[in-house]
């Protein structure tokens, strides 16, 4: 796993353990579960990386249409059991990554089960990220708040900040996503990062979850606003 939504962890660096429980809501059994698949100790500067998956069930109200034998149409709201699922990477005391926005339910589960102070979705300073990698070649920039008729947009290309037509606009506008190619030691990294906490490391393609976690700690976490 090397992409997903980052949640910033506040609290003691406690590891999560596999967890399972079932409760009833209005007579319907609902289950929540965390399954830890691997724990790697002493990664990078000595942190722990845990990987796994989680699922939670809930009742959602859905409309159903019924036709009676007398030809009457009725619309009824019925509670349906729904299951949400996510894979995750967890670094105790630092952060957790879930594979999409629908997986942020795990933030609350970790807070309650592990006893953390909070787990909040990250909000990154993309201008700072670009400043720290001024030698990089941005291939993606999402912008907003340019003070013109165009409210927002996303530009893709090769070193788009140097474009003769839109480069200056991109440099001075607020940014909600950036994609850059940069060097990290001997590695060439291609990464996309959003202001709202989503990251995707495209290259190196052979990154394991431990490599991904180390990259986030070294390059990304300090950008949180």
C-alpha positions as a printed Julia matrix, in Angstrom:
225×3 Matrix{Float64}:
   0.0    0.0     0.0
   1.43   3.37   -1.01
  -1.55   5.67   -1.34
  -4.52   6.85    0.69
  -5.92   9.42    3.11
  -3.62  10.34    5.98
  -4.88  10.81    9.53
  -2.62  12.52   12.05
  -2.38  10.61   15.35
  -2.19  12.36   18.71
  -1.48  10.26   21.77
   0.85   7.62   23.14
   2.51   5.41   20.49
   0.42   2.34   21.26
   0.12  -0.48   18.76
  -3.27  -1.71   17.61
  -4.26  -5.34   18.06
  -6.74  -7.38   16.07
 -10.22  -6.6    17.33
 -13.75  -7.89   16.79
 -17.11  -7.24   18.4
 -20.82  -7.47   17.53
 -23.54  -5.21   18.91
 -27.25  -4.95   18.21
 -29.04  -1.91   16.84
 -32.84  -2.11   16.68
 -32.58  -5.89   16.76
 -30.01  -6.06   13.94
 -26.55  -7.47   14.76
 -23.75  -5.16   13.62
 -20.08  -6.12   13.59
 -16.86  -4.11   13.56
 -13.46  -5.64   13.04
  -9.78  -4.75   12.76
  -7.4   -7.37   11.42
  -3.68  -6.68   11.84
  -1.8   -8.61    9.16
   1.8   -7.52    9.77
   3.83  -5.59   12.35
   7.3   -4.3    11.42
   9.49  -3.01   14.25
  12.55  -0.75   14.08
  11.75   0.71   10.67
  13.75   3.76    9.59
  14.64   5.76   12.7
  13.09   3.09   14.95
   9.34   3.42   14.45
   6.8    0.6    14.1
   4.66   0.01   10.99
   1.48  -2.04   11.19
  -0.6   -3.05    8.18
  -4.03  -4.6     8.04
  -7.66  -4.12    7.16
 -10.83  -3.05    8.9
 -14.58  -3.31    8.35
 -17.61  -1.87   10.09
 -21.33  -2.4     9.64
 -24.06   0.19   10.11
 -27.73   0.71    9.37
 -28.56   3.11    6.53
 -32.04   4.21    5.54
 -32.95   3.43    1.94
 -36.15   4.17    0.05
 -38.02   1.26   -1.53
 -41.05   1.57   -3.81
 -43.9   -0.89   -3.42
 -47.01  -1.42   -5.55
 -50.04  -2.91   -3.84
 -52.55  -5.3    -5.42
 -54.95  -2.35   -5.59
 -52.53  -0.37   -7.76
 -51.34   2.0    -5.05
 -47.72   3.11   -5.0
 -46.03   3.59   -1.64
 -42.54   4.76   -0.83
 -41.11   3.21    2.31
 -37.83   3.9     4.11
 -36.22   0.73    5.38
 -33.04   0.21    7.32
 -30.42  -1.77    5.39
 -27.21  -3.2     6.79
 -24.18  -1.68    5.07
 -20.52  -2.73    5.4
 -17.59  -0.35    4.91
 -14.09  -1.74    4.35
 -10.57  -0.35    4.19
  -6.95  -1.41    4.18
  -4.56   0.6     6.36
  -1.0    1.44    7.31
  -0.58   2.53   10.94
   2.49   4.05   12.57
   1.78   4.33   16.32
   2.16   7.86   17.63
   2.5    9.3    14.12
  -0.18   8.62   11.5
  -2.56   6.17    9.86
  -3.37   5.86    6.15
  -6.63   4.4     4.84
  -7.02   3.53    1.18
  -9.82   6.03    0.4
 -12.09   8.64    1.91
 -14.7    6.0     2.68
 -12.21   4.36    5.05
 -11.93   7.26    7.5
 -14.3    5.39    9.82
 -11.13   3.71   11.05
  -9.96   7.01   12.56
 -12.67   6.89   15.21
 -12.18   3.16   15.76
  -8.47   3.6    16.43
  -9.1    6.5    18.77
 -11.55   4.49   20.84
  -9.86   1.08   20.72
  -6.23   2.15   21.11
  -7.07   5.02   23.48
  -5.65   7.85   21.37
  -6.31  11.53   22.04
  -7.39  12.11   18.45
  -7.01  10.97   14.85
  -7.75  13.83   12.46
  -7.58  13.96    8.7
  -4.44  15.8     7.6
  -4.45  19.19    5.88
  -1.21  19.85    4.03
   0.62  23.06    3.13
   1.32  22.41   -0.55
   3.16  25.7    -1.07
   5.66  24.58    1.57
   6.01  21.2    -0.15
   6.8   22.89   -3.47
   9.22  25.26   -1.76
  11.11  22.37   -0.18
  11.36  20.69   -3.58
  12.13  23.72   -5.68
  14.35  21.58   -7.89
  11.42  19.29   -8.71
   9.4   19.24  -11.92
   5.68  19.61  -11.11
   3.5   17.61  -13.51
   0.17  18.38  -11.82
  -1.22  21.46  -10.08
  -4.76  21.97   -8.85
  -5.57  25.61   -8.17
  -8.37  27.8    -6.78
  -8.98  31.36   -5.63
  -7.34  33.08   -8.61
  -9.71  36.07   -8.51
 -11.04  35.65  -12.04
 -13.97  34.03  -13.82
 -12.22  30.66  -13.56
 -12.85  29.49  -10.0
 -10.66  26.38   -9.97
  -9.01  23.77  -12.16
  -6.27  21.17  -12.55
  -3.38  21.44  -15.01
  -1.28  18.47  -16.13
   1.9   18.5   -18.18
   5.66  18.75  -17.85
   6.93  21.32  -15.35
   3.61  23.16  -15.53
   4.73  26.08  -13.32
   7.02  27.19  -16.16
   4.24  27.28  -18.76
   4.3   30.6   -20.65
   0.52  31.05  -20.53
  -0.67  29.72  -17.17
   2.53  29.31  -15.16
   2.3   32.65  -13.33
  -1.34  32.02  -12.44
  -0.43  28.64  -10.96
   2.43  30.12   -8.97
   0.31  32.8    -7.31
  -2.93  30.86   -6.76
  -3.99  28.67   -3.85
  -3.24  25.02   -4.52
  -5.37  22.02   -3.56
  -3.25  19.32   -5.23
   0.24  18.97   -6.62
   2.13  16.22   -8.39
   5.92  16.37   -8.53
   8.95  14.38   -9.59
  11.81  14.78   -7.13
  14.88  13.02   -5.87
  15.17  11.44   -2.43
  18.7   10.27   -2.03
  19.31   7.89   -4.92
  15.58   7.44   -5.58
  13.45   9.18   -8.15
  10.04   9.78   -6.59
   6.83  10.59   -8.44
   4.15  11.63   -5.97
   0.78  13.35   -5.87
  -0.42  15.16   -2.72
  -3.67  16.99   -1.95
  -4.38  19.76    0.52
  -7.07  17.54    2.07
  -4.65  14.79    3.07
  -4.55  12.29    0.17
  -1.2   10.97   -1.07
  -0.27   8.66   -3.93
   3.33   7.51   -4.52
   3.53   6.31   -8.13
   7.28   5.69   -8.22
   9.32   3.87   -7.06
   6.92   1.15   -8.11
   8.5   -1.37   -5.73
   7.69   0.56   -2.54
   6.51  -1.65    0.29
   4.3   -0.33    3.07
   7.38   0.23    5.24
   9.05   2.31    2.49
   5.85   4.29    2.09
   5.62   4.93    5.84
   9.21   6.11    5.97
   8.58   8.49    3.06
   5.51   9.97    4.77
   7.42  10.55    8.01
  10.47  12.08    6.32
   8.78  14.17    3.63
   5.11  14.76    4.42
   3.98  14.82    8.08
   5.58  18.16    8.95
   3.44  19.8     6.22
   0.29  19.34    8.28
  -1.25  22.72    9.08
